[in-house]
PDB file of C-alpha atoms in Angstrom:
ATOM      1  CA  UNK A   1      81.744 157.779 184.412  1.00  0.00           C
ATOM      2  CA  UNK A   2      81.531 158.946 187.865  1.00  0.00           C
ATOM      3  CA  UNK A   3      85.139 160.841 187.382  1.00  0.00           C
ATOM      4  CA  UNK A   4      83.502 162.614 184.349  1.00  0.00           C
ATOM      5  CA  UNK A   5      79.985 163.491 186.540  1.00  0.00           C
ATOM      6  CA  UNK A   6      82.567 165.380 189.175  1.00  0.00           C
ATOM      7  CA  UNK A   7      84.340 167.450 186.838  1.00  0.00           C
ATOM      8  CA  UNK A   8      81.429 168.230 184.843  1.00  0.00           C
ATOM      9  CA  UNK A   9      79.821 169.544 188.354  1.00  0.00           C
ATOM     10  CA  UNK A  10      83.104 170.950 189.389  1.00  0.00           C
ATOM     11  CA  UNK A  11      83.103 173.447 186.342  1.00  0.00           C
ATOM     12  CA  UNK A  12      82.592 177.204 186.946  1.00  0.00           C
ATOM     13  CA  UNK A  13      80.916 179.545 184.472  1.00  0.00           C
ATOM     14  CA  UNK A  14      83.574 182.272 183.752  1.00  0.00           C
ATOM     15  CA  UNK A  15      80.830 184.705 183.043  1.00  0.00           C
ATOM     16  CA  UNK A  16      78.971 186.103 185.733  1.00  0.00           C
ATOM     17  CA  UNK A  17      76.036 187.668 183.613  1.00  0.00           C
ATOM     18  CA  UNK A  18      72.615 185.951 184.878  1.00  0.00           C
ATOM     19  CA  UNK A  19      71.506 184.980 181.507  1.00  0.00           C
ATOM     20  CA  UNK A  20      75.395 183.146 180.490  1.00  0.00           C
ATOM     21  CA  UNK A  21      75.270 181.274 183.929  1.00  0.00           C
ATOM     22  CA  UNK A  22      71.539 180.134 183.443  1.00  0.00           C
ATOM     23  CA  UNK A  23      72.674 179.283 179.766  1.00  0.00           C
ATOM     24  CA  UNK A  24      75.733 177.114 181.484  1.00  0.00           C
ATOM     25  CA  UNK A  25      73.472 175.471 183.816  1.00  0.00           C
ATOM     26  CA  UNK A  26      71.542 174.288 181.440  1.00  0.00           C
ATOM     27  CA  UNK A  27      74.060 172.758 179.227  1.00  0.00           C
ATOM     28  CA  UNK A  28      75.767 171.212 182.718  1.00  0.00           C
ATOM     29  CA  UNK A  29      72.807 169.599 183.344  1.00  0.00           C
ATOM     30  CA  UNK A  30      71.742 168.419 179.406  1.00  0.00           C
ATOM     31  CA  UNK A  31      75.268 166.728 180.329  1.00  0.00           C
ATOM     32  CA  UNK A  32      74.638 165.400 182.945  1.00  0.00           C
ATOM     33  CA  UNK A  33      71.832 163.611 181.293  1.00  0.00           C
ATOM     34  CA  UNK A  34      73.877 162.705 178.303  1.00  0.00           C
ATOM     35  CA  UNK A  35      76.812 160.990 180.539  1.00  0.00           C
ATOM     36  CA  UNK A  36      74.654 157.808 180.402  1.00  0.00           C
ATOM     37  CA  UNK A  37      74.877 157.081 176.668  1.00  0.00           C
ATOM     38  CA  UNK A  38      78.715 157.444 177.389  1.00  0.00           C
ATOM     39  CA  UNK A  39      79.343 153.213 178.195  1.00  0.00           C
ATOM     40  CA  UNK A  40      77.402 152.561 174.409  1.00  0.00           C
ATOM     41  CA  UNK A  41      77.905 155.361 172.045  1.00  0.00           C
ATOM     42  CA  UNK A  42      76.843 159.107 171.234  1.00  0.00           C
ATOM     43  CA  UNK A  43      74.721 160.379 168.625  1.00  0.00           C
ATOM     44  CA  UNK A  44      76.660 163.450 166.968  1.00  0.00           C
ATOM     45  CA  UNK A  45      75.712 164.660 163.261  1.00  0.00           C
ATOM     46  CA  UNK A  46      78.562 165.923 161.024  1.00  0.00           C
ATOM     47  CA  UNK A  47      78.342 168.468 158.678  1.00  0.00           C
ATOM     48  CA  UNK A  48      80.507 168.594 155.507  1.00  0.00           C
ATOM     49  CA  UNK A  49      81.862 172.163 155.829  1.00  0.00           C
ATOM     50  CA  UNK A  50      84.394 171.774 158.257  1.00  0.00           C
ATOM     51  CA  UNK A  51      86.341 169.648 160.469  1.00  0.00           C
ATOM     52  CA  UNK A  52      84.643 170.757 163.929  1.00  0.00           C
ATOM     53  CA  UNK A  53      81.186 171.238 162.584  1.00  0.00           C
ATOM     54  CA  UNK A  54      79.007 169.450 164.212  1.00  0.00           C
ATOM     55  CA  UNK A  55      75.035 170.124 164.450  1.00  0.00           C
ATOM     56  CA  UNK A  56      74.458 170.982 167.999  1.00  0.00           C
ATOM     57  CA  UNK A  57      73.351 168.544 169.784  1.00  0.00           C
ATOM     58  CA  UNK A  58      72.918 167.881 173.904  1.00  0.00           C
ATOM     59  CA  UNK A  59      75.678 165.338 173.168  1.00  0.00           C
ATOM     60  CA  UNK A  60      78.198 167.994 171.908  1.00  0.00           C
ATOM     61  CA  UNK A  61      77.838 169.971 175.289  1.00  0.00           C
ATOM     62  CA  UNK A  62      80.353 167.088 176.988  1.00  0.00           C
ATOM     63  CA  UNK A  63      83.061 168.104 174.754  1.00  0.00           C
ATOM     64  CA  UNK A  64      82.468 172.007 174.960  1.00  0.00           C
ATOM     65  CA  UNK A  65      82.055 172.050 178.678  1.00  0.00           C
ATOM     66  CA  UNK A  66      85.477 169.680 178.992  1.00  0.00           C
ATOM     67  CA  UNK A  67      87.623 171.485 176.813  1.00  0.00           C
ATOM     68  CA  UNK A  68      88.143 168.729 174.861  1.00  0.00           C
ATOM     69  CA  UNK A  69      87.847 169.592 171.122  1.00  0.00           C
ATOM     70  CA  UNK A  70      85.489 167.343 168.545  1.00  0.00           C
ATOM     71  CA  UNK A  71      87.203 166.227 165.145  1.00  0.00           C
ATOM     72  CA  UNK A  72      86.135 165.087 161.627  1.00  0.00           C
ATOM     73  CA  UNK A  73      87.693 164.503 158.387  1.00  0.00           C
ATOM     74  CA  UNK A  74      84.690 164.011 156.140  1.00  0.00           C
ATOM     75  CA  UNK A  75      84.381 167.096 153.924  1.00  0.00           C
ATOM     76  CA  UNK A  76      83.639 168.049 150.613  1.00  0.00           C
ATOM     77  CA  UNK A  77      86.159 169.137 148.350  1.00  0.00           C
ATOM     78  CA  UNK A  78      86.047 172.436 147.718  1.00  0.00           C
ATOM     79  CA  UNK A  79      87.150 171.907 144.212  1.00  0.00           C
ATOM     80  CA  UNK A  80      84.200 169.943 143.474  1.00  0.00           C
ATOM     81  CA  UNK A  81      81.699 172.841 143.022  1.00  0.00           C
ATOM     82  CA  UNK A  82      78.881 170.699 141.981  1.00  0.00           C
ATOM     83  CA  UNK A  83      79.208 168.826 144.741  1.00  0.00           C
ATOM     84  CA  UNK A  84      80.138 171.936 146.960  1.00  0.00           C
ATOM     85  CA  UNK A  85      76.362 173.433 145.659  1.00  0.00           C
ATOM     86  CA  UNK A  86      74.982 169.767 145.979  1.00  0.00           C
ATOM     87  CA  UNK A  87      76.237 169.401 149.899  1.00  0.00           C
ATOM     88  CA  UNK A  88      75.846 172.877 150.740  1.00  0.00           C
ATOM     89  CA  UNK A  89      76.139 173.482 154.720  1.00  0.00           C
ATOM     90  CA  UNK A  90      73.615 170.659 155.324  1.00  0.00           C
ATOM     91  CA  UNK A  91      74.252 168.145 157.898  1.00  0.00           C
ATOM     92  CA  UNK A  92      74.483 164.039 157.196  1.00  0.00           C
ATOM     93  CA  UNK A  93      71.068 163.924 158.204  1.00  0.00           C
ATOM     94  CA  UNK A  94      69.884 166.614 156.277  1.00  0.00           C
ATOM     95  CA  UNK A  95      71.543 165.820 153.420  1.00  0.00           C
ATOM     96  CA  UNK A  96      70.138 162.388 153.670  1.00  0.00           C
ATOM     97  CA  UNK A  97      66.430 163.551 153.731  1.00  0.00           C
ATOM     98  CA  UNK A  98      67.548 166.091 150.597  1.00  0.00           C
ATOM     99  CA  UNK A  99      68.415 162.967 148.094  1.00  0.00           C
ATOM    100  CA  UNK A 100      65.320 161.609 149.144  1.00  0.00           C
ATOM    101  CA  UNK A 101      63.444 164.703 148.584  1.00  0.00           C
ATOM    102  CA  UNK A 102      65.125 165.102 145.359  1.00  0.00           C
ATOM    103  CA  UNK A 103      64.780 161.475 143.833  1.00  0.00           C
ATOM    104  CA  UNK A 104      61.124 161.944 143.900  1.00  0.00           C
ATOM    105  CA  UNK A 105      60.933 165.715 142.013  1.00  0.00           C
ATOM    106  CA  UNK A 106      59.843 166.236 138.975  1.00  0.00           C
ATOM    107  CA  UNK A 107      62.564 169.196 138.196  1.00  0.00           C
ATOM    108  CA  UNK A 108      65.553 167.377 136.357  1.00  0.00           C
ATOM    109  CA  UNK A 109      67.683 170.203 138.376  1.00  0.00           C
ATOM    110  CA  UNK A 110      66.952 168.580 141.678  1.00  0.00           C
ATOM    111  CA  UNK A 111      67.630 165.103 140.495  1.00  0.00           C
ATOM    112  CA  UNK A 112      70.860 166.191 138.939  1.00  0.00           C
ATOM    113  CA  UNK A 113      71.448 167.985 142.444  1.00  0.00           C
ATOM    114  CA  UNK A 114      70.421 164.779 144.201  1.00  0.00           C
ATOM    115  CA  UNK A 115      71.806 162.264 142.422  1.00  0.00           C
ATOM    116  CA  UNK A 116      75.510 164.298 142.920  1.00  0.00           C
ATOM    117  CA  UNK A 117      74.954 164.355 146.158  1.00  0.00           C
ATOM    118  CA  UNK A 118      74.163 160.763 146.657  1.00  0.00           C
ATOM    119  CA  UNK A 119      77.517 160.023 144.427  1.00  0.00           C
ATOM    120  CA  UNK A 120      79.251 162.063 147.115  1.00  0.00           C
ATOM    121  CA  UNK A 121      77.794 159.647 150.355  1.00  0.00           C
ATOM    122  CA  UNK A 122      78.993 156.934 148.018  1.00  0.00           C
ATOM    123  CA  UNK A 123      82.420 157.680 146.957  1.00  0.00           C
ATOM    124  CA  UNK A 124      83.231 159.041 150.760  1.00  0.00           C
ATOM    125  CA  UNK A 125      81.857 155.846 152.360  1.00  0.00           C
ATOM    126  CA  UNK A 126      85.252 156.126 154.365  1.00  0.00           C
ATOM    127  CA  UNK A 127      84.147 159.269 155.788  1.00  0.00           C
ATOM    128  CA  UNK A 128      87.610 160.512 155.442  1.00  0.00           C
ATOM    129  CA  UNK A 129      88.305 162.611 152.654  1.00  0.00           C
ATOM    130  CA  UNK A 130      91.748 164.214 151.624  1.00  0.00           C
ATOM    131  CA  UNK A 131      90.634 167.605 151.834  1.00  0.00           C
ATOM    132  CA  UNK A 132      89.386 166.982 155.102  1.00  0.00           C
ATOM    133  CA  UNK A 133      92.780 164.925 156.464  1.00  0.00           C
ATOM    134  CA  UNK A 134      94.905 168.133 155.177  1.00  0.00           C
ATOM    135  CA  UNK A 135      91.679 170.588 157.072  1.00  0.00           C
ATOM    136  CA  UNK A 136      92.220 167.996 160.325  1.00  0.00           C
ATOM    137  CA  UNK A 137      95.992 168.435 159.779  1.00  0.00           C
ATOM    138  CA  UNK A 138      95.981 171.926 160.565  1.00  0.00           C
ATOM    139  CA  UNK A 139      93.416 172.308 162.195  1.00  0.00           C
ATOM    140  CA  UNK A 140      94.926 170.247 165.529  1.00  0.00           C
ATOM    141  CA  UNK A 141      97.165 171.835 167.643  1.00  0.00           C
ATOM    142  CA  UNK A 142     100.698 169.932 168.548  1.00  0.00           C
ATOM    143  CA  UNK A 143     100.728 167.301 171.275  1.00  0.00           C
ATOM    144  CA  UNK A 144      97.065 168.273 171.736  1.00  0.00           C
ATOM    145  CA  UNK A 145      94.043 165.241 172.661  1.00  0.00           C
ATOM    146  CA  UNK A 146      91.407 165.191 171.205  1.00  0.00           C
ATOM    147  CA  UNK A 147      88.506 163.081 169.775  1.00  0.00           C
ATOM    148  CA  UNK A 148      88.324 161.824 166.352  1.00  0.00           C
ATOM    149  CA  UNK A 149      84.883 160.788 164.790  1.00  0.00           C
ATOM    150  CA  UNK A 150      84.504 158.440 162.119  1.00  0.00           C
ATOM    151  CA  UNK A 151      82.526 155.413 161.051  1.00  0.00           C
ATOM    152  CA  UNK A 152      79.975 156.004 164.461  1.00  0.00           C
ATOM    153  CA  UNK A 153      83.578 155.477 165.916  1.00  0.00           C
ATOM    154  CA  UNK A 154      85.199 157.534 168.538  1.00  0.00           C
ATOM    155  CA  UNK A 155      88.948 157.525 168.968  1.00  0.00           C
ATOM    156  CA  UNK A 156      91.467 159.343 171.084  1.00  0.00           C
ATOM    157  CA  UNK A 157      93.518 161.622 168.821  1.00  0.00           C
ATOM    158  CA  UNK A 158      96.697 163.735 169.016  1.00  0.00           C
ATOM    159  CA  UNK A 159      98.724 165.510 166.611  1.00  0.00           C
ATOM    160  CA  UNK A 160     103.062 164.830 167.125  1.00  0.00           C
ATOM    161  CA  UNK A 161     105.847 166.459 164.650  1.00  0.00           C
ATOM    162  CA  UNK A 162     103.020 167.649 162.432  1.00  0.00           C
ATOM    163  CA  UNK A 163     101.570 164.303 162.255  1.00  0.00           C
ATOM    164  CA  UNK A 164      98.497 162.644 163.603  1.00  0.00           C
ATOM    165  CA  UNK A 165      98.095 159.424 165.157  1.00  0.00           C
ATOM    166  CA  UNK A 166      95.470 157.483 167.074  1.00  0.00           C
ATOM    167  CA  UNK A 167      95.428 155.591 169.994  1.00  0.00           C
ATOM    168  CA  UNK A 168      94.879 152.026 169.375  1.00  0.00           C
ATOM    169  CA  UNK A 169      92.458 150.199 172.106  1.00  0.00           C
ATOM    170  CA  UNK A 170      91.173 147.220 169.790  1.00  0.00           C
ATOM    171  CA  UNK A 171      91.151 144.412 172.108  1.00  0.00           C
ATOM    172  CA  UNK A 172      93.254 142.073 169.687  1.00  0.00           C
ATOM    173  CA  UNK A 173      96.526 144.208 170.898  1.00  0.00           C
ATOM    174  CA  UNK A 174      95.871 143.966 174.666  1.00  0.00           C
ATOM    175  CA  UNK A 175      99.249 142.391 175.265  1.00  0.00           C
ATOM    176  CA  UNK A 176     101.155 143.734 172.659  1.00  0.00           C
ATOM    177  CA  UNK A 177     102.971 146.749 175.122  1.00  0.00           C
ATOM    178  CA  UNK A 178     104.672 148.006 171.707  1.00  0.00           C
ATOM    179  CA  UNK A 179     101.403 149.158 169.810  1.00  0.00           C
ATOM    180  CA  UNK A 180     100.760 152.402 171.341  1.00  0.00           C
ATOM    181  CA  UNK A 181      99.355 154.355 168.315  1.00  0.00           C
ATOM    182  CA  UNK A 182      98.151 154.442 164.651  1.00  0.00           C
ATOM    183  CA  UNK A 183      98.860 156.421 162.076  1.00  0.00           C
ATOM    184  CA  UNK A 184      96.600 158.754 160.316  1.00  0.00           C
ATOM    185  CA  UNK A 185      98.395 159.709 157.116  1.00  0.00           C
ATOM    186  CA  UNK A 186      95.781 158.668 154.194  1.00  0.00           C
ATOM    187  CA  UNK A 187      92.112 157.948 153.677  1.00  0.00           C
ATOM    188  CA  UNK A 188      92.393 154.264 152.649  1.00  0.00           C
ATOM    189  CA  UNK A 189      93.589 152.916 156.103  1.00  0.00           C
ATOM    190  CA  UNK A 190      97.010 152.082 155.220  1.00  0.00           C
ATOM    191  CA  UNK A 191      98.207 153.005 158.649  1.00  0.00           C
ATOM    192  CA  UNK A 192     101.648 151.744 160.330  1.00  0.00           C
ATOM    193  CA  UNK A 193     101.755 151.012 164.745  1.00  0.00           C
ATOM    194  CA  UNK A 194     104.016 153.135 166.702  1.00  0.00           C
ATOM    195  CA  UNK A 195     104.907 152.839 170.472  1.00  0.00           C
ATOM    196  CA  UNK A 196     104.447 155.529 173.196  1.00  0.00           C
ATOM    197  CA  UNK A 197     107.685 157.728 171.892  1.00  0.00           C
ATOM    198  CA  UNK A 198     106.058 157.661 168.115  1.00  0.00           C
ATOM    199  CA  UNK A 199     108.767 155.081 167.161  1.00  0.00           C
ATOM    200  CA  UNK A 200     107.345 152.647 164.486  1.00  0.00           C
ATOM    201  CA  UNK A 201     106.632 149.253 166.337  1.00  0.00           C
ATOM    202  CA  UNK A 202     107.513 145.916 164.900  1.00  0.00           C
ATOM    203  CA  UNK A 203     106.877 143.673 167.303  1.00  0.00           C
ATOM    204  CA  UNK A 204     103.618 142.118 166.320  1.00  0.00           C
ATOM    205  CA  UNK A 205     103.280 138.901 168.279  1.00  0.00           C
ATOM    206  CA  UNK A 206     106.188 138.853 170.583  1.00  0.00           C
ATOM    207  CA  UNK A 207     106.178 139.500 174.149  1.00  0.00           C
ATOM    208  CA  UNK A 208     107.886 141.736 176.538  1.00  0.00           C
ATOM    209  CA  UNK A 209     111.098 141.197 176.163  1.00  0.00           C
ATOM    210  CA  UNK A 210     111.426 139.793 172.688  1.00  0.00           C
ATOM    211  CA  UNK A 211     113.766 140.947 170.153  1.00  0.00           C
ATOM    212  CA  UNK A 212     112.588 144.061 168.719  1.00  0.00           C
ATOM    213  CA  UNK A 213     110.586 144.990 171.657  1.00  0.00           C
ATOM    214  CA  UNK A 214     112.946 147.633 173.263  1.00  0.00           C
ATOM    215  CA  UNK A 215     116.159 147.837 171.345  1.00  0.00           C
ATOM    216  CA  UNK A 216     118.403 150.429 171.224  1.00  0.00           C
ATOM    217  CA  UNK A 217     118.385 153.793 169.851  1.00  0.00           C
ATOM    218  CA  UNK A 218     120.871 152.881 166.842  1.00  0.00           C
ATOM    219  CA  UNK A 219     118.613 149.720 165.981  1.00  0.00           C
ATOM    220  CA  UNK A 220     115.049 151.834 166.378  1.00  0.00           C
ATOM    221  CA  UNK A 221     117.172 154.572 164.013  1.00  0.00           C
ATOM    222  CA  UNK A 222     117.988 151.431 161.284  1.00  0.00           C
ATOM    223  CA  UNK A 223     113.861 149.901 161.873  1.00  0.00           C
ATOM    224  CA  UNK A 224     112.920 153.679 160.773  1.00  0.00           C
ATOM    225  CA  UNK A 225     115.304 153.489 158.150  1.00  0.00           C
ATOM    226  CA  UNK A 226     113.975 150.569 156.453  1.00  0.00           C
ATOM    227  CA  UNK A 227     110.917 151.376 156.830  1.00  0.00           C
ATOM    228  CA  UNK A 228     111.594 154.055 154.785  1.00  0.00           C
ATOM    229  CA  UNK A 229     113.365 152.621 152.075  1.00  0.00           C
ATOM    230  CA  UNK A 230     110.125 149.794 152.351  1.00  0.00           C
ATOM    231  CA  UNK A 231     107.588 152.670 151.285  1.00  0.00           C
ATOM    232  CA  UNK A 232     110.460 154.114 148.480  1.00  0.00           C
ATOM    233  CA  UNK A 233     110.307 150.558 147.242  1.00  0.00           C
ATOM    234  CA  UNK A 234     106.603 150.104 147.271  1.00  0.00           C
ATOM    235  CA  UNK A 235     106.166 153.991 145.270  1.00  0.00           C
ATOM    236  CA  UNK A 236     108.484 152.704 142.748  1.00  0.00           C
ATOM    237  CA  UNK A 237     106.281 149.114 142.011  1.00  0.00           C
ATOM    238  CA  UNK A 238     105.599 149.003 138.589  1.00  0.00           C
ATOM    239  CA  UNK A 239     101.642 150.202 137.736  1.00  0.00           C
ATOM    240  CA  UNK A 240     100.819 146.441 136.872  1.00  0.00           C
ATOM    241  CA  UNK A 241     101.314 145.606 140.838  1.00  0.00           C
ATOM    242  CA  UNK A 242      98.309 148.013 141.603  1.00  0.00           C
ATOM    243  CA  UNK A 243      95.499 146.582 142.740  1.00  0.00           C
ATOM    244  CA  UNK A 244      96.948 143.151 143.654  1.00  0.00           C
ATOM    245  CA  UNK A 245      96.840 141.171 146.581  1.00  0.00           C
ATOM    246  CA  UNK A 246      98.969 140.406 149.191  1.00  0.00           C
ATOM    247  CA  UNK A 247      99.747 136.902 148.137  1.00  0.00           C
ATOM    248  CA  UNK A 248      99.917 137.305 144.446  1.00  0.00           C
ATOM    249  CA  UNK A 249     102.281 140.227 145.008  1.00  0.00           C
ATOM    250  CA  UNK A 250     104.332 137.811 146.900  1.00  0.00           C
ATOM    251  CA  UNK A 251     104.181 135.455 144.751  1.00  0.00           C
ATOM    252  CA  UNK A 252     105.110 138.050 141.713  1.00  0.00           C
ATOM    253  CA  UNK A 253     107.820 139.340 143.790  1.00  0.00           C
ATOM    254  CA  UNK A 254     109.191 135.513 144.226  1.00  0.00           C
ATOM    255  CA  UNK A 255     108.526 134.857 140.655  1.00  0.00           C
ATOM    256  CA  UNK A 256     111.179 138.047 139.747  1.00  0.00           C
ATOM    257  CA  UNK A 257     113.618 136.836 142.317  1.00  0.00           C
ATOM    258  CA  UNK A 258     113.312 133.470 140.939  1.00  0.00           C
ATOM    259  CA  UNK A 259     114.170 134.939 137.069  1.00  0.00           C
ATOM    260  CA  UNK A 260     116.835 137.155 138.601  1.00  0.00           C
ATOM    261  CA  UNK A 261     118.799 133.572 139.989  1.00  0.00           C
ATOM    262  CA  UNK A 262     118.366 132.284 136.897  1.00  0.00           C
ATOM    263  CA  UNK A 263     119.719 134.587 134.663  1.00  0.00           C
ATOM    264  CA  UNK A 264     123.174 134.766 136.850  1.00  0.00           C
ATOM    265  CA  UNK A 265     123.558 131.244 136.139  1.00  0.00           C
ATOM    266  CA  UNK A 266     125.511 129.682 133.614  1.00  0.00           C
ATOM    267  CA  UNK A 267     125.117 129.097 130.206  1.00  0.00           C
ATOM    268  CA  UNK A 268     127.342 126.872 127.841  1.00  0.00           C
ATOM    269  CA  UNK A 269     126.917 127.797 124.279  1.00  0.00           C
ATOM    270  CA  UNK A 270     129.203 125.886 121.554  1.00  0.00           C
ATOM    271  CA  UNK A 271     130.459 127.718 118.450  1.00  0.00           C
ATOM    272  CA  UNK A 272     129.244 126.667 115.178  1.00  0.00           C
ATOM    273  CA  UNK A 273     132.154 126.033 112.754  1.00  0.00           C
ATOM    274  CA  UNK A 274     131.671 128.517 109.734  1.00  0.00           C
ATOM    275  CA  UNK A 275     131.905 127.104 106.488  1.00  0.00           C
ATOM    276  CA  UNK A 276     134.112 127.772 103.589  1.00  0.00           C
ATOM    277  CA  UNK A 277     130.913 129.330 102.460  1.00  0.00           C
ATOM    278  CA  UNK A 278     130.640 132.041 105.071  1.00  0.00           C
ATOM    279  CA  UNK A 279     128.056 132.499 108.324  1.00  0.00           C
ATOM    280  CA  UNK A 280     124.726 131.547 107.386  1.00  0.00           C
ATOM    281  CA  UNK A 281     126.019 128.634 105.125  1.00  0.00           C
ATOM    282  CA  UNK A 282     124.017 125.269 105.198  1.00  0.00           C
ATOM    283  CA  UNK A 283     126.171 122.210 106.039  1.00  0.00           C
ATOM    284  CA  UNK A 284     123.699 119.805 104.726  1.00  0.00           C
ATOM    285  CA  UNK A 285     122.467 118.132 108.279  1.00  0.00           C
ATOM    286  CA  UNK A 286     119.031 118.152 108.732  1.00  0.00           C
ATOM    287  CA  UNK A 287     116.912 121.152 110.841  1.00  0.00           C
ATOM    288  CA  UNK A 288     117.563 121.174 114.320  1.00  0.00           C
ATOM    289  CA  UNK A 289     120.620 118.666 114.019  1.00  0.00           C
ATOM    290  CA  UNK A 290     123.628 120.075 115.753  1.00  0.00           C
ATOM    291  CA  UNK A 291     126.732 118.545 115.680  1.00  0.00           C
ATOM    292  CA  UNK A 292     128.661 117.434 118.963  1.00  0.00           C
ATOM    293  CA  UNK A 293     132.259 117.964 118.628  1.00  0.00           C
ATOM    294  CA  UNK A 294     135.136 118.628 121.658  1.00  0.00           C
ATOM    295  CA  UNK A 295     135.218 121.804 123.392  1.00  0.00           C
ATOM    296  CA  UNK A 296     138.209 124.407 122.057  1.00  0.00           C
ATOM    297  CA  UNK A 297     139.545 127.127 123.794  1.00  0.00           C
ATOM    298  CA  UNK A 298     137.613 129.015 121.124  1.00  0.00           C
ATOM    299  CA  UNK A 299     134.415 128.290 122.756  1.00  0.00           C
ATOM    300  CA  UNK A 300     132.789 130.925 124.478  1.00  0.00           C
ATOM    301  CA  UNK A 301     131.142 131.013 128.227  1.00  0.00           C
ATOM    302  CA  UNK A 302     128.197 133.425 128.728  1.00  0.00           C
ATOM    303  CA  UNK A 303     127.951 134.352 132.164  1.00  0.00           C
TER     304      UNK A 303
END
């Protein structure tokens, strides 16, 4: 905190207009104030339209004086237009006070208008939408930090071969020197770890040292690899192992394997003797009755 106070107060106004360097006082100072709220959280308000929209707030003025750009992914889709007209450039909070508004109108055209609106809050409880991962995706520059809002959740970003990632600081992977950074590929937090040089990270659970911790270049290359042909696998699953869990997709996937042994092993089927009749023939034994008799070379094996 005290590193951030000196380089806040170490900043100089580039403008030398009166007015600009009274204006950059005053936001120096507003962050100043806000450097407090730092250790426990900011308040920040999001607006739909765009991936560094914010609503200007004393909080904001950290990040604008530091350089360090301010990220979301939570917009509307643009191909949505009732929700586009519904949203409109409001803010979170805004937009929050608006469904309210609307719920208790009389006009069926502001219902309609609040009602989508509230669908939108619902179905983007993630606050991550597509449109707004493919906004964030371009909108980051390479090998650039930054901060990533989402969820009242602050996380250091940066952006490597096109790709974005997230440093990981959950407690629960303190000791594990592999798991560097997450993954920020899709909306539903299906995310993979990766180590400081991107490289995916397998090591879960083993310490320094362990196999898999710092292999070689040609066994990181064969890790990527089958990772790989792990997600081919998973895209070709069958549309009936959507939506299942992790153990009863094991134990479908065991259940397969299972058939799969069984059908390689062998099966001893005796001939029937044709009679003078022809196939299909009765031989007068009862239903079901088969009749034991030595095997002949005849006989066929069904492997």
């Amino acid at each position: 905190m005290a590193h951030l106070g000196n380089c806040l107060l170490s900043i100089k106004p580039q403008e030398k207009s009166e007015g600009l360097q009274l204006n950059f006082q005053q936001n120096v100072d507003d962050a100043i104030t806000v450097l407090p709220k730092l250790a426990t959280g900011l308040d920040v308000n999001v607006r739909f339209t765009g991936v560094s929209d914010f609503e200007y707030t004393p909080e904001c003025s950290v990040f604008d004086l530091l350089g360090i750009p301010l990220y979301h992914g939570w917009l509307v889709d643009p191909q949505s237009p009732e929700a586009v007209r519904a949203v409109g450039k409001l803010s979170y909070n805004q937009l929050v006070e608006k469904i309210i508004t609307c719920k208790h109108s009389s006009d069926t055209n502001l219902v309609t208008e609040g009602l989508i609106a509230e669908q939108f809050l619902e179905t983007t409880a993630a606050q991550l939408t597509y449109h707004g991962l493919c906004e964030l995706t371009a909108a980051a520059k390479e090998d650039e930090l930054s901060v990533f809002f989402r969820n009242n959740h602050f996380s250091t970003m940066t952006k490597h071969k096109s790709h974005l990632y997230l440093l990981v600081t959950d407690q629960g992977f303190l000791h594990e020197e592999q798991v560097v950074w997450e993954s920020l590929h899709n909306v539903d937090g299906d995310s993979c770890f990766c180590d400081s040089d991107f490289h995916l990270s397998h090591s879960l659970g083993k310490g320094p040292g362990a196999e898999g911790g710092s292999g070689s270049p040609e066994k990181q290359l064969q890790v990527d690899q089958d990772y790989l042909v792990a997600l081919s696998l998973q895209q070709q699953q069958p549309q009936g192992a959507l939506g299942l869990t992790d153990l009863e997709l094991a134990q479908q996937l065991q259940q397969e394997e299972y058939q799969q042994q069984q059908a390689v092993q062998p099966v001893w089927t005796w001939t029937r003797a044709l009679s003078p009749q022809g196939r299909g023939a009765t031989s007068g034994r009862p239903a079901g009755e088969r009749r034991q008799r030595p095997k002949h070379e005849s006989d066929c094996i069904l492997l």
